Coordinates of C-alpha atoms in Angstrom, one line a residue:
Chain A
M1 CA 0.6 0.0 -0.4
S2 CA 1.0 3.3 -0.7
A3 CA 2.3 5.7 1.8
L4 CA -0.5 8.6 3.0
R5 CA 0.5 11.8 2.7
I6 CA -2.6 13.6 4.3
L7 CA -3.2 16.8 3.2
V8 CA -6.0 18.9 6.7
P9 CA -8.0 21.8 5.8
V10 CA -8.4 23.5 8.7
K11 CA -10.7 26.6 9.2
R12 CA -10.6 29.6 11.6
V13 CA -14.2 30.3 12.3
I14 CA -16.0 32.2 16.2
D15 CA -15.9 30.0 18.9
Y16 CA -18.8 26.7 18.8
A17 CA -19.8 28.6 21.9
V18 CA -20.4 31.9 21.0
K19 CA -23.6 33.1 20.1
P20 CA -23.2 35.4 16.7
R21 CA -24.5 38.7 17.0
V22 CA -25.1 40.5 13.2
N23 CA -23.2 44.0 12.6
K24 CA -25.1 47.2 12.5
A25 CA -24.8 47.7 8.5
Q26 CA -26.8 44.1 8.7
T27 CA -23.3 42.6 6.8
G28 CA -22.3 39.8 8.4
V29 CA -21.7 38.9 11.5
E30 CA -19.9 40.4 14.4
T31 CA -16.1 39.1 14.1
A32 CA -13.7 41.9 16.3
G33 CA -12.8 40.9 19.6
V34 CA -15.3 37.7 19.6
K35 CA -13.2 34.5 20.2
H36 CA -12.1 32.1 17.0
S37 CA -10.9 28.7 17.2
M38 CA -10.1 25.3 14.9
N39 CA -13.4 24.7 13.3
P40 CA -14.8 21.8 15.5
F41 CA -15.1 19.6 12.4
D42 CA -11.6 19.6 11.5
E43 CA -9.9 19.2 14.9
L44 CA -11.1 16.2 13.6
S45 CA -10.1 15.6 11.0
V46 CA -6.8 16.2 12.9
E47 CA -7.3 14.0 15.3
E48 CA -8.1 11.5 12.8
S49 CA -4.6 11.9 10.9
V50 CA -2.5 11.8 13.8
R51 CA -4.8 8.5 15.0
I52 CA -3.9 7.0 11.5
R53 CA -0.7 7.3 12.3
E54 CA -0.4 6.7 15.9
K55 CA -2.3 3.3 15.4
K56 CA -0.2 2.5 12.4
S57 CA -3.3 1.8 10.9
A58 CA -2.4 2.5 7.7
P59 CA 0.2 -0.8 5.5
G60 CA 1.8 1.5 4.4
G61 CA 2.0 3.9 7.1
V62 CA 1.9 7.7 6.6
E63 CA 4.6 10.0 5.7
D64 CA 3.0 13.2 6.7
I65 CA 0.5 15.2 7.7
C66 CA 0.1 18.5 6.3
V67 CA -2.2 21.3 7.4
I68 CA -3.7 23.9 5.0
S69 CA -5.8 27.3 5.9
A70 CA -6.1 30.1 3.9
G71 CA -7.3 32.9 6.1
P72 CA -6.3 36.0 8.0
A73 CA -3.3 36.2 9.0
K74 CA -4.6 34.6 12.9
A75 CA -5.2 31.8 10.3
Q76 CA -1.6 30.2 11.6
D77 CA -2.8 30.4 15.1
V78 CA -4.9 26.9 14.5
L79 CA -2.5 26.2 11.9
R80 CA -0.1 25.4 15.5
T81 CA -3.5 24.3 16.8
A82 CA -3.3 21.6 14.6
M83 CA 0.7 21.0 14.2
A84 CA 0.8 21.0 18.0
M85 CA -2.2 17.8 17.7
G86 CA 0.8 15.9 15.4
A87 CA 0.4 17.6 12.0
D88 CA 3.8 17.9 10.5
R89 CA 3.6 21.3 8.9
G90 CA 1.2 23.7 7.8
I91 CA 0.8 26.0 4.7
H92 CA -0.5 29.4 5.8
V93 CA -3.1 31.2 2.6
E94 CA -3.0 34.9 2.7
V95 CA -7.0 36.3 3.1
K96 CA -6.7 39.8 4.1
E97 CA -9.5 39.8 6.5
G98 CA -13.0 39.5 5.3
E99 CA -12.5 38.5 1.9
E100 CA -13.8 34.8 2.9
L101 CA -13.3 32.5 -0.6
E102 CA -15.9 30.8 -1.1
P103 CA -15.9 27.0 -0.7
L104 CA -15.4 26.3 -4.6
S105 CA -12.9 28.6 -4.8
V106 CA -11.9 26.9 -1.8
A107 CA -12.0 23.4 -3.3
K108 CA -10.0 24.9 -5.8
L109 CA -7.1 26.0 -4.6
L110 CA -7.4 22.3 -2.1
K111 CA -6.7 21.3 -5.8
E112 CA -3.5 22.9 -6.4
A113 CA -2.5 21.5 -3.0
V114 CA -3.2 18.3 -3.4
R115 CA -0.9 18.5 -6.9
R116 CA 2.0 20.0 -5.4
E117 CA 2.2 18.3 -1.7
K118 CA 1.5 14.9 -3.5
S119 CA -1.0 14.1 -1.6
N120 CA -3.5 11.1 -1.7
V121 CA -5.7 11.4 1.4
V122 CA -7.4 14.7 1.8
I123 CA -9.2 14.9 5.2
L124 CA -12.1 17.8 5.9
G125 CA -14.9 18.9 8.3
K126 CA -18.6 18.0 6.9
Q127 CA -19.3 21.3 7.4
S128 CA -17.7 24.6 8.5
I129 CA -20.1 26.3 11.6
D130 CA -20.3 29.8 10.4
D131 CA -21.0 29.4 6.6
D132 CA -23.1 26.2 7.2
A133 CA -22.7 25.2 3.4
N134 CA -21.2 21.5 3.9
Q135 CA -19.4 21.7 0.4
T136 CA -16.4 21.9 0.1
G137 CA -15.1 17.9 0.2
Q138 CA -17.5 17.0 -2.3
M139 CA -16.4 20.0 -4.7
L140 CA -13.3 18.4 -4.2
A141 CA -14.1 15.5 -5.1
G142 CA -15.7 15.9 -7.6
L143 CA -12.5 18.9 -9.2
L144 CA -9.8 16.0 -8.7
G145 CA -12.5 12.5 -10.1
W146 CA -11.5 11.0 -6.6
S147 CA -14.0 8.6 -4.7
Q148 CA -15.7 10.7 -1.9
A149 CA -16.2 9.9 1.6
T150 CA -18.4 11.7 3.7
Q151 CA -19.5 12.2 7.2
A152 CA -17.6 9.7 8.1
S153 CA -17.9 7.8 11.6
K154 CA -15.6 5.1 11.4
V155 CA -11.8 5.3 8.6
E156 CA -10.5 1.9 8.3
F157 CA -7.1 1.3 5.7
G158 CA -6.9 -2.5 3.9
E159 CA -5.0 -4.2 1.9
G160 CA -3.9 -3.3 -1.4
D161 CA -4.7 1.1 -1.7
S162 CA -8.8 -0.1 -0.4
V163 CA -10.2 2.2 2.4
S164 CA -13.4 1.4 4.2
V165 CA -15.4 4.5 5.5
T166 CA -18.8 4.1 7.4
R167 CA -20.9 7.1 6.9
E168 CA -23.6 8.9 8.9
V169 CA -26.8 9.5 6.7
D170 CA -30.3 10.1 7.5
G171 CA -31.8 6.8 8.9
G172 CA -28.4 5.2 10.0
V173 CA -25.5 4.7 9.3
E174 CA -23.6 3.3 5.5
T175 CA -20.5 1.4 4.7
L176 CA -18.8 2.4 1.4
K177 CA -15.0 1.0 0.1
A178 CA -13.1 2.8 -2.3
K179 CA -9.5 3.2 -3.2
L180 CA -6.8 6.3 -2.3
P181 CA -6.7 8.5 -3.9
M182 CA -9.7 9.1 -1.8
I183 CA -11.8 12.5 -0.2
I184 CA -12.6 12.2 3.4
T185 CA -15.5 14.8 5.3
T186 CA -15.7 13.6 9.1
D187 CA -18.1 13.8 11.3
L188 CA -18.7 14.6 14.9
R189 CA -19.3 9.8 15.8
L190 CA -15.6 9.7 14.6
N191 CA -13.3 10.6 17.6
E192 CA -12.6 12.4 20.2
P193 CA -10.0 15.1 19.7
R194 CA -7.4 15.4 22.5
Y195 CA -6.0 19.0 23.9
A196 CA -2.4 20.5 23.0
S197 CA 0.1 19.6 25.7
L198 CA 2.1 22.4 26.7
P199 CA 5.0 21.2 25.7
N200 CA 3.7 20.0 22.0
I201 CA 2.3 23.8 22.1
M202 CA 5.7 24.7 22.4
K203 CA 6.8 22.1 19.9
A204 CA 4.7 22.9 17.2
K205 CA 6.1 26.6 16.5
K206 CA 9.3 24.5 15.6
K207 CA 7.4 23.4 13.1
P208 CA 7.7 24.5 9.2
L209 CA 4.8 26.8 8.6
E210 CA 4.4 27.9 4.9
K211 CA 3.2 31.1 3.6
K212 CA 2.1 31.5 0.8
T213 CA -1.0 34.2 -1.0
L214 CA -3.4 33.2 -3.2
A215 CA -1.9 34.4 -6.4
D216 CA 0.4 30.9 -5.9
F217 CA -2.3 28.8 -6.1
G218 CA -4.1 30.7 -9.4
I219 CA -6.9 32.0 -7.0
T220 CA -8.3 35.1 -6.9
T221 CA -11.2 36.3 -4.5
E222 CA -13.9 36.0 -6.8
R223 CA -17.7 36.0 -5.0
R224 CA -20.6 34.0 -7.3
L225 CA -22.9 34.2 -4.8
K226 CA -22.9 38.3 -3.2
V227 CA -24.1 38.6 0.2
L228 CA -26.5 41.4 0.1
K229 CA -28.0 41.4 3.4
V230 CA -27.4 39.5 6.9
T231 CA -30.0 39.8 9.2
E232 CA -31.3 38.5 12.9
P233 CA -33.5 35.2 12.6
P234 CA -36.8 36.1 14.3
T235 CA -36.9 35.9 18.0
R236 CA -39.4 33.7 19.9
Q237 CA -40.4 35.0 23.5
G238 CA -40.3 32.2 25.7
G239 CA -44.4 31.8 27.3
G240 CA -43.6 31.7 30.3
K241 CA -44.4 28.6 32.7
V242 CA -46.8 26.4 33.9
E243 CA -47.4 24.4 38.0
D244 CA -47.7 21.4 37.2
V245 CA -48.3 18.2 34.4
G246 CA -52.8 19.6 34.3
G247 CA -51.3 23.3 33.2
L248 CA -49.0 22.5 30.4
V249 CA -51.7 20.4 29.2
S250 CA -54.5 22.8 28.8
K251 CA -51.2 25.5 28.0
L252 CA -50.3 22.9 24.9
K253 CA -54.6 22.6 24.0
E254 CA -55.0 25.9 24.0
L255 CA -51.6 26.6 21.2
G256 CA -53.4 23.9 19.7
A257 CA -50.6 22.0 19.8
L258 CA -52.6 18.6 22.0
Chain T
M1 CA -43.1 40.9 -7.9
L2 CA -41.5 41.6 -11.2
L3 CA -40.3 45.2 -9.8
T4 CA -38.6 44.0 -6.8
V5 CA -36.0 42.7 -9.1
P6 CA -32.9 44.2 -9.1
R7 CA -32.5 45.9 -12.2
A8 CA -29.0 44.3 -12.5
A9 CA -31.0 40.7 -12.4
L10 CA -32.6 41.4 -15.5
R11 CA -30.2 42.7 -17.7
H12 CA -28.5 39.6 -16.4
S13 CA -31.8 37.3 -17.8
V14 CA -31.7 38.9 -21.3
H15 CA -28.5 38.4 -21.0
R16 CA -28.8 34.8 -20.8
L17 CA -32.2 34.6 -22.6
A18 CA -30.4 34.6 -26.4
P19 CA -27.9 31.3 -26.2
L20 CA -30.9 30.1 -24.2
A21 CA -33.5 30.2 -26.8
S22 CA -31.1 28.8 -29.3
K23 CA -30.5 25.5 -27.7
T24 CA -33.8 24.3 -26.6
P25 CA -36.4 25.5 -28.7
S26 CA -39.4 24.1 -27.2
I27 CA -39.2 25.8 -24.4
S28 CA -42.7 26.5 -22.8
P29 CA -43.8 30.6 -23.2
A30 CA -44.1 30.4 -19.4
A31 CA -40.5 29.7 -18.5
L32 CA -39.5 32.3 -21.7
R33 CA -41.4 35.3 -19.9
R34 CA -39.7 34.0 -15.9
L35 CA -36.5 32.0 -17.6
A36 CA -36.3 29.8 -15.0
S37 CA -36.6 26.1 -15.8
T38 CA -35.7 23.9 -12.9
L39 CA -34.9 20.1 -11.8
A40 CA -36.1 18.6 -8.7
I41 CA -34.2 15.7 -8.0
L42 CA -36.5 13.3 -6.4
E43 CA -34.8 10.5 -3.6
H44 CA -36.7 7.4 -3.2
R45 CA -35.6 3.8 -2.0
E46 CA -36.0 0.4 -3.3
G47 CA -39.2 2.1 -5.4
Q48 CA -40.9 3.9 -2.8
L49 CA -41.4 7.6 -3.8
N50 CA -39.2 9.2 -0.6
V51 CA -42.9 11.8 -0.8
G52 CA -40.4 14.9 1.6
S53 CA -38.4 14.5 -1.6
L54 CA -41.6 16.3 -3.3
S55 CA -39.9 19.5 -1.3
A56 CA -37.8 20.1 -3.7
I57 CA -40.7 20.7 -6.2
A58 CA -42.4 22.9 -3.7
A59 CA -39.4 24.8 -4.0
A60 CA -39.3 24.6 -7.8
K61 CA -42.8 25.9 -7.9
K62 CA -41.4 29.2 -6.4
L63 CA -39.1 29.7 -8.7
G64 CA -42.2 29.9 -11.7
G65 CA -40.9 28.3 -14.8
S66 CA -41.1 24.9 -15.7
I67 CA -39.9 22.0 -13.4
H68 CA -38.8 18.7 -14.9
A69 CA -38.4 16.6 -11.9
F70 CA -35.8 13.7 -12.1
V71 CA -35.4 10.4 -10.7
A72 CA -32.7 7.8 -11.2
G73 CA -33.1 3.3 -10.2
S74 CA -33.9 0.4 -10.2
N75 CA -37.4 -0.3 -11.4
V76 CA -38.2 3.5 -11.0
K77 CA -41.3 3.6 -13.6
P78 CA -43.7 3.7 -10.9
V79 CA -41.8 5.9 -8.9
A80 CA -42.6 8.1 -11.9
E81 CA -45.5 7.5 -11.9
E82 CA -46.5 8.8 -9.0
A83 CA -44.7 11.8 -8.8
A84 CA -45.9 12.9 -12.2
K85 CA -49.5 12.8 -9.9
A86 CA -47.2 16.7 -8.8
D87 CA -49.1 19.2 -9.1
G88 CA -47.2 21.6 -12.1
V89 CA -44.9 19.7 -13.8
E90 CA -44.3 19.0 -16.4
K91 CA -42.0 16.4 -16.9
I92 CA -40.6 13.5 -14.8
V93 CA -37.2 12.4 -16.5
V94 CA -36.1 8.6 -15.7
V95 CA -33.2 6.7 -15.9
E96 CA -33.3 3.0 -15.1
N97 CA -30.3 1.6 -14.3
G98 CA -29.7 0.0 -10.9
A99 CA -26.1 1.4 -10.9
Y100 CA -28.3 4.5 -8.9
D101 CA -30.2 3.0 -6.2
K102 CA -27.5 4.0 -3.5
G103 CA -26.7 7.6 -5.1
L104 CA -23.1 7.5 -4.9
P105 CA -22.0 10.9 -6.8
E106 CA -19.0 9.0 -8.4
N107 CA -21.7 8.0 -11.0
F108 CA -24.8 10.1 -9.8
A109 CA -23.1 13.7 -10.4
P110 CA -21.5 12.9 -14.6
L111 CA -25.4 11.2 -14.9
L112 CA -26.9 15.1 -13.1
V113 CA -24.3 16.7 -15.0
E114 CA -24.9 15.8 -18.1
N115 CA -29.1 15.7 -17.7
I116 CA -27.8 19.5 -16.6
K117 CA -27.1 20.3 -19.9
K118 CA -29.2 18.1 -21.8
G119 CA -32.4 20.1 -20.3
G120 CA -30.7 23.2 -20.3
Y121 CA -32.1 24.0 -16.8
T122 CA -30.9 27.1 -15.2
H123 CA -31.8 26.3 -11.2
V124 CA -31.1 22.1 -10.2
I125 CA -32.6 21.6 -6.5
A126 CA -32.9 18.7 -3.9
G127 CA -32.9 18.7 -0.7
H128 CA -30.4 19.0 1.6
T129 CA -30.4 15.5 3.1
A130 CA -27.1 12.9 3.5
F131 CA -29.1 12.1 0.1
G132 CA -28.5 15.4 -1.2
K133 CA -25.4 16.9 0.9
N134 CA -23.5 13.9 -0.2
L135 CA -24.2 14.9 -4.4
L136 CA -25.2 18.6 -5.2
P137 CA -21.8 20.1 -4.1
R138 CA -19.7 17.1 -6.7
V139 CA -22.4 18.3 -9.2
A140 CA -21.7 21.8 -8.3
A141 CA -17.5 21.8 -8.9
L142 CA -18.1 20.1 -11.9
L143 CA -20.3 22.3 -13.4
D144 CA -18.6 24.9 -12.0
S145 CA -20.8 27.0 -9.4
Q146 CA -21.1 27.5 -6.2
Q147 CA -23.7 25.7 -4.6
I148 CA -26.5 28.0 -2.5
S149 CA -26.8 25.3 0.6
D150 CA -30.2 24.4 2.7
I151 CA -32.2 27.5 1.5
T152 CA -35.4 28.1 3.7
A153 CA -36.9 30.7 1.2
V154 CA -36.5 31.7 -2.5
E155 CA -37.3 35.8 -3.1
N156 CA -36.7 35.9 -7.4
E157 CA -34.6 33.3 -9.4
N158 CA -31.0 34.5 -8.4
T159 CA -31.3 35.4 -4.4
F160 CA -32.2 32.8 -1.5
V161 CA -32.7 32.9 2.0
R162 CA -30.6 30.7 4.0
P163 CA -29.1 29.8 7.3
I164 CA -25.8 30.8 9.2
Y165 CA -23.8 30.6 11.6
A166 CA -26.0 27.9 13.5
G167 CA -29.5 29.7 12.6
N168 CA -28.1 33.0 14.4
A169 CA -28.0 35.1 11.3
I170 CA -29.9 34.4 8.4
A171 CA -28.4 35.3 5.1
T172 CA -29.7 36.8 2.4
V173 CA -27.5 36.1 -1.1
E174 CA -27.6 36.8 -4.5
S175 CA -26.6 34.2 -7.2
S176 CA -23.9 35.1 -10.5
D177 CA -23.5 31.5 -11.7
S178 CA -25.9 30.8 -15.3
I179 CA -26.9 27.1 -13.2
K180 CA -28.1 27.6 -9.5
I181 CA -27.7 24.4 -8.3
I182 CA -29.3 24.8 -4.6
T183 CA -29.9 22.6 -1.3
I184 CA -33.2 23.0 0.2
R185 CA -34.4 22.5 3.9
G186 CA -37.5 20.6 3.7
T187 CA -39.1 21.8 6.9
A188 CA -38.8 25.3 5.0
F189 CA -41.2 24.2 2.2
P190 CA -43.9 21.7 2.4
A191 CA -43.9 18.7 -0.3
A192 CA -45.7 19.2 -3.6
E193 CA -48.7 18.0 -2.6
L194 CA -49.3 14.6 -5.5
G195 CA -52.8 15.6 -7.0
S196 CA -54.5 16.0 -10.5
G197 CA -50.8 16.6 -12.2
S198 CA -49.9 14.3 -14.8
A199 CA -46.2 15.3 -16.0
S200 CA -45.4 13.2 -19.1
V201 CA -42.7 10.5 -18.0
E202 CA -39.5 10.4 -20.7
D203 CA -36.0 8.6 -20.6
G204 CA -33.3 10.9 -19.5
V205 CA -29.8 10.2 -20.7
D206 CA -27.2 7.8 -19.3
P207 CA -23.9 8.3 -19.4
K208 CA -22.9 4.6 -17.4
A209 CA -20.0 6.7 -15.8
E210 CA -18.1 3.8 -13.3
S211 CA -18.0 4.0 -9.9
S212 CA -15.1 4.4 -8.1
T213 CA -17.1 3.7 -4.7
E214 CA -18.7 0.7 -3.0
W215 CA -21.7 0.2 -1.6
V216 CA -21.0 -2.7 1.2
S217 CA -23.7 -2.1 3.8
E218 CA -26.1 -0.6 5.3
D219 CA -28.0 -0.2 8.9
L220 CA -30.6 1.8 9.6
A221 CA -32.3 2.3 12.4
K222 CA -36.2 0.5 12.3
S223 CA -38.2 2.0 14.0
D224 CA -42.1 2.6 13.8
R225 CA -42.7 5.6 14.8
P226 CA -43.1 8.8 12.5
D227 CA -40.0 9.8 10.9
L228 CA -38.4 12.9 13.2
A229 CA -37.5 15.2 10.0
T230 CA -41.5 15.4 9.0
A231 CA -43.2 14.7 11.9
S232 CA -45.6 16.3 13.4
K233 CA -44.7 16.6 17.1
V234 CA -41.4 15.4 18.2
V235 CA -40.4 14.5 21.9
S236 CA -36.6 14.7 22.2
G237 CA -34.5 13.7 25.3
G238 CA -31.2 15.1 26.3
R239 CA -28.8 14.7 29.4
G240 CA -31.5 14.7 31.8
L241 CA -32.1 11.1 31.5
K242 CA -29.3 9.5 33.1
S243 CA -29.3 6.3 30.2
K244 CA -30.5 4.1 27.6
E245 CA -32.7 3.0 30.3
E246 CA -34.6 5.4 30.9
F247 CA -34.4 7.4 27.7
D248 CA -36.6 4.2 26.4
K249 CA -38.2 3.8 29.0
I250 CA -39.7 7.1 29.3
M251 CA -39.3 8.6 26.5
L252 CA -40.8 6.0 24.0
P253 CA -44.5 5.6 26.0
L254 CA -44.7 9.3 26.0
A255 CA -43.8 9.5 21.6
D256 CA -46.5 6.2 21.5
A257 CA -48.8 8.3 23.5
L258 CA -48.8 11.4 21.5
G259 CA -48.2 10.1 18.2
A260 CA -45.0 11.8 18.1
A261 CA -41.4 11.0 16.7
V262 CA -38.6 10.7 19.4
G263 CA -35.1 12.5 19.0
A264 CA -32.1 13.8 20.7
S265 CA -30.0 16.0 21.6
R266 CA -26.0 15.1 21.8
A267 CA -25.4 15.1 24.6
A268 CA -27.8 12.0 25.0
V269 CA -26.4 10.2 21.6
D270 CA -22.8 10.6 22.7
S271 CA -23.6 8.8 26.2
G272 CA -25.4 6.2 24.2
Y273 CA -29.1 6.6 24.8
A274 CA -30.6 6.8 21.3
D275 CA -29.3 6.5 17.8
N276 CA -27.2 9.0 16.1
S277 CA -29.7 9.1 13.7
L278 CA -32.2 10.9 16.2
Q279 CA -30.0 14.0 16.7
V280 CA -31.7 16.5 16.7
G281 CA -29.2 20.2 15.8
Q282 CA -27.7 21.3 13.6
T283 CA -25.4 18.4 12.7
G284 CA -27.7 16.7 13.2
K285 CA -31.7 17.0 12.1
V286 CA -33.3 20.2 11.5
V287 CA -36.5 19.5 12.3
A288 CA -39.9 22.2 12.7
P289 CA -42.6 20.1 14.0
Q290 CA -46.2 21.7 15.2
L291 CA -44.8 20.8 18.6
Y292 CA -41.8 20.3 20.5
L293 CA -40.7 18.9 23.3
A294 CA -37.3 19.0 24.7
V295 CA -37.2 16.7 28.0
G296 CA -34.0 17.2 29.9
I297 CA -32.6 19.4 26.8
S298 CA -31.1 22.5 28.7
G299 CA -31.3 24.3 25.2
A300 CA -27.8 24.6 23.7
I301 CA -27.3 27.2 20.6
Q302 CA -26.7 23.8 18.8
H303 CA -29.6 22.1 19.7
L304 CA -31.4 25.0 18.8
A305 CA -30.4 25.1 15.8
G306 CA -32.0 22.4 14.7
M307 CA -35.4 23.0 16.4
K308 CA -36.6 26.4 16.4
D309 CA -38.9 27.1 14.4
S310 CA -41.4 24.1 15.6
K311 CA -44.4 25.8 15.8
V312 CA -45.2 25.4 19.3
I313 CA -42.0 24.7 22.0
A314 CA -42.9 22.5 25.7
A315 CA -39.8 22.2 27.8
I316 CA -39.3 19.5 31.0
N317 CA -36.6 20.4 32.8
K318 CA -35.5 20.7 36.5
D319 CA -33.2 23.6 36.1
A320 CA -35.0 26.8 36.0
D321 CA -32.4 29.2 34.3
A322 CA -32.1 26.9 31.5
P323 CA -32.0 28.5 28.6
I324 CA -34.6 26.1 26.6
F325 CA -37.2 28.5 29.2
Q326 CA -36.3 31.3 27.1
V327 CA -37.6 29.4 23.8
A328 CA -39.8 27.1 25.0
D329 CA -44.1 28.5 24.8
V330 CA -44.9 26.5 27.7
G331 CA -42.5 25.1 30.5
L332 CA -42.6 22.7 33.2
V333 CA -39.9 23.2 36.2
G334 CA -39.3 19.5 37.3
D335 CA -37.9 16.2 38.1
L336 CA -38.5 14.2 34.0
F337 CA -38.1 11.1 35.9
E338 CA -41.7 12.5 38.4
K339 CA -43.1 14.5 35.4
V340 CA -43.3 12.6 32.1
P341 CA -45.1 9.2 33.6
E342 CA -47.6 11.6 35.3
L343 CA -48.0 13.5 31.5
T344 CA -48.0 10.4 29.2
E345 CA -50.9 8.7 32.1
K346 CA -52.5 12.4 31.0
L347 CA -52.0 12.0 27.4
K348 CA -53.3 8.6 27.4
S349 CA -56.5 9.4 29.5
S350 CA -57.4 12.2 27.5

């Protein structure tokens, strides 16, 4: 089996525990001074890559784990976090603050990165928790013409470059079999990402981090979707509390829910 | 309606008119006027039409213009004939080939691309389901189109509304792509009814692309209860249930007394109280039933993302300060192990 050269795209997003606020101009959400972290699904991708190496679950071994992020200067923080979790090196593609790439552009960038890094498996999060698009992995698979296994909850390597992936689908799970090279996107059930230990955070500072521009990959910030406005969702008013089960039933009847 | 279309969009449409008309001379007058021609992707399982996927037709209706529907797999003729009864659909495009039964994107995406090109469609719509999410971005990439995911409303043929940040913000986006690839939130578009429609059923093109992945097996949770995504009532349990045994003992009788589907929070799923497929939230299912009853669920934003469009939300929780009470129309503070069985009894006797 070929040795794995894993590419792991990671995205810096507003921390999942923060409740985002729409800005006054209604052009987006407030990001200044808001805590950002690695997209939770991308943590799963990094963790899975590192486990494949640690558990020696791929017969050909893991030759390289490279993390890549397109984003503002601060995206380097999430690349360092990924390296502290065990990735070997990082590539930062600088994008100006506020000039975020659409999934199709990211997929095109990653296609070029795959070619340069000679990657044979790309592990992405199934979606980023800011845009909630759930597209990049599938688009990349389409552009490369590779097999795809999305929403993976289990990944197993076999002989002869074969990979079986169990994926979460509506109503249960299904198992697919493909051969390298392939694209995998992670679902929450895949693993429990580790915390980076202090010594590993220190070591990660010494790992190589390449800085690139969009032009290096032949990508522009052209947008196909224009955001006309961003608004707050309609707020729900809590209807208050009832004293007992009888009160609950009669209130539900009154609201026409029973 | 037309007046509200931005001038730029109109100009854009005029530019597109010439090539479109010359490519497909048989396009209907209605479609020429509105310029939209939509392919709605239908889902089926073993010859049974997934009625929920008729939501794609409902969304297509909002665009105006002609509507065709697409279905592929083995024994899909009966599925096509059933779908042909949906009002407003002109044609059902059918590809009869067992290679498409499992919806593998490696061969299904080229299949769709060929049929989209042949039909000259301006819009392609599928549900934001496991099938649609897996397939449509691959189709979009092959057509060099930036997909618009999980829309909840159509403003006009170029402009769509979609939730972002787990539903904490609502974005209105305008697409400049000539072919718009869209997935829709099923709960925002009630399924088109199967009525008096009489669409023609025609064979589509089959490029017979090989799939580089092989489907091995599946393990689906079996249940006689209503389907979570489309149920009119949902009862959902969280970490407060404490164990799988308690979850089953407390929640299942309540669901049966109400005729409701069972859902769960991520905490309950992660702790093994309930199956993964029952998870409601940003990373699970999005539901919008008439009644959503949250039991032992605190109401984290990721959970609220999956249920806050429910008509009526009720909550039972022992913590009076739980965030769920801020969105619940009716809340009961108390021990669920005591209150829920009491509620179940009351519902059964009434």
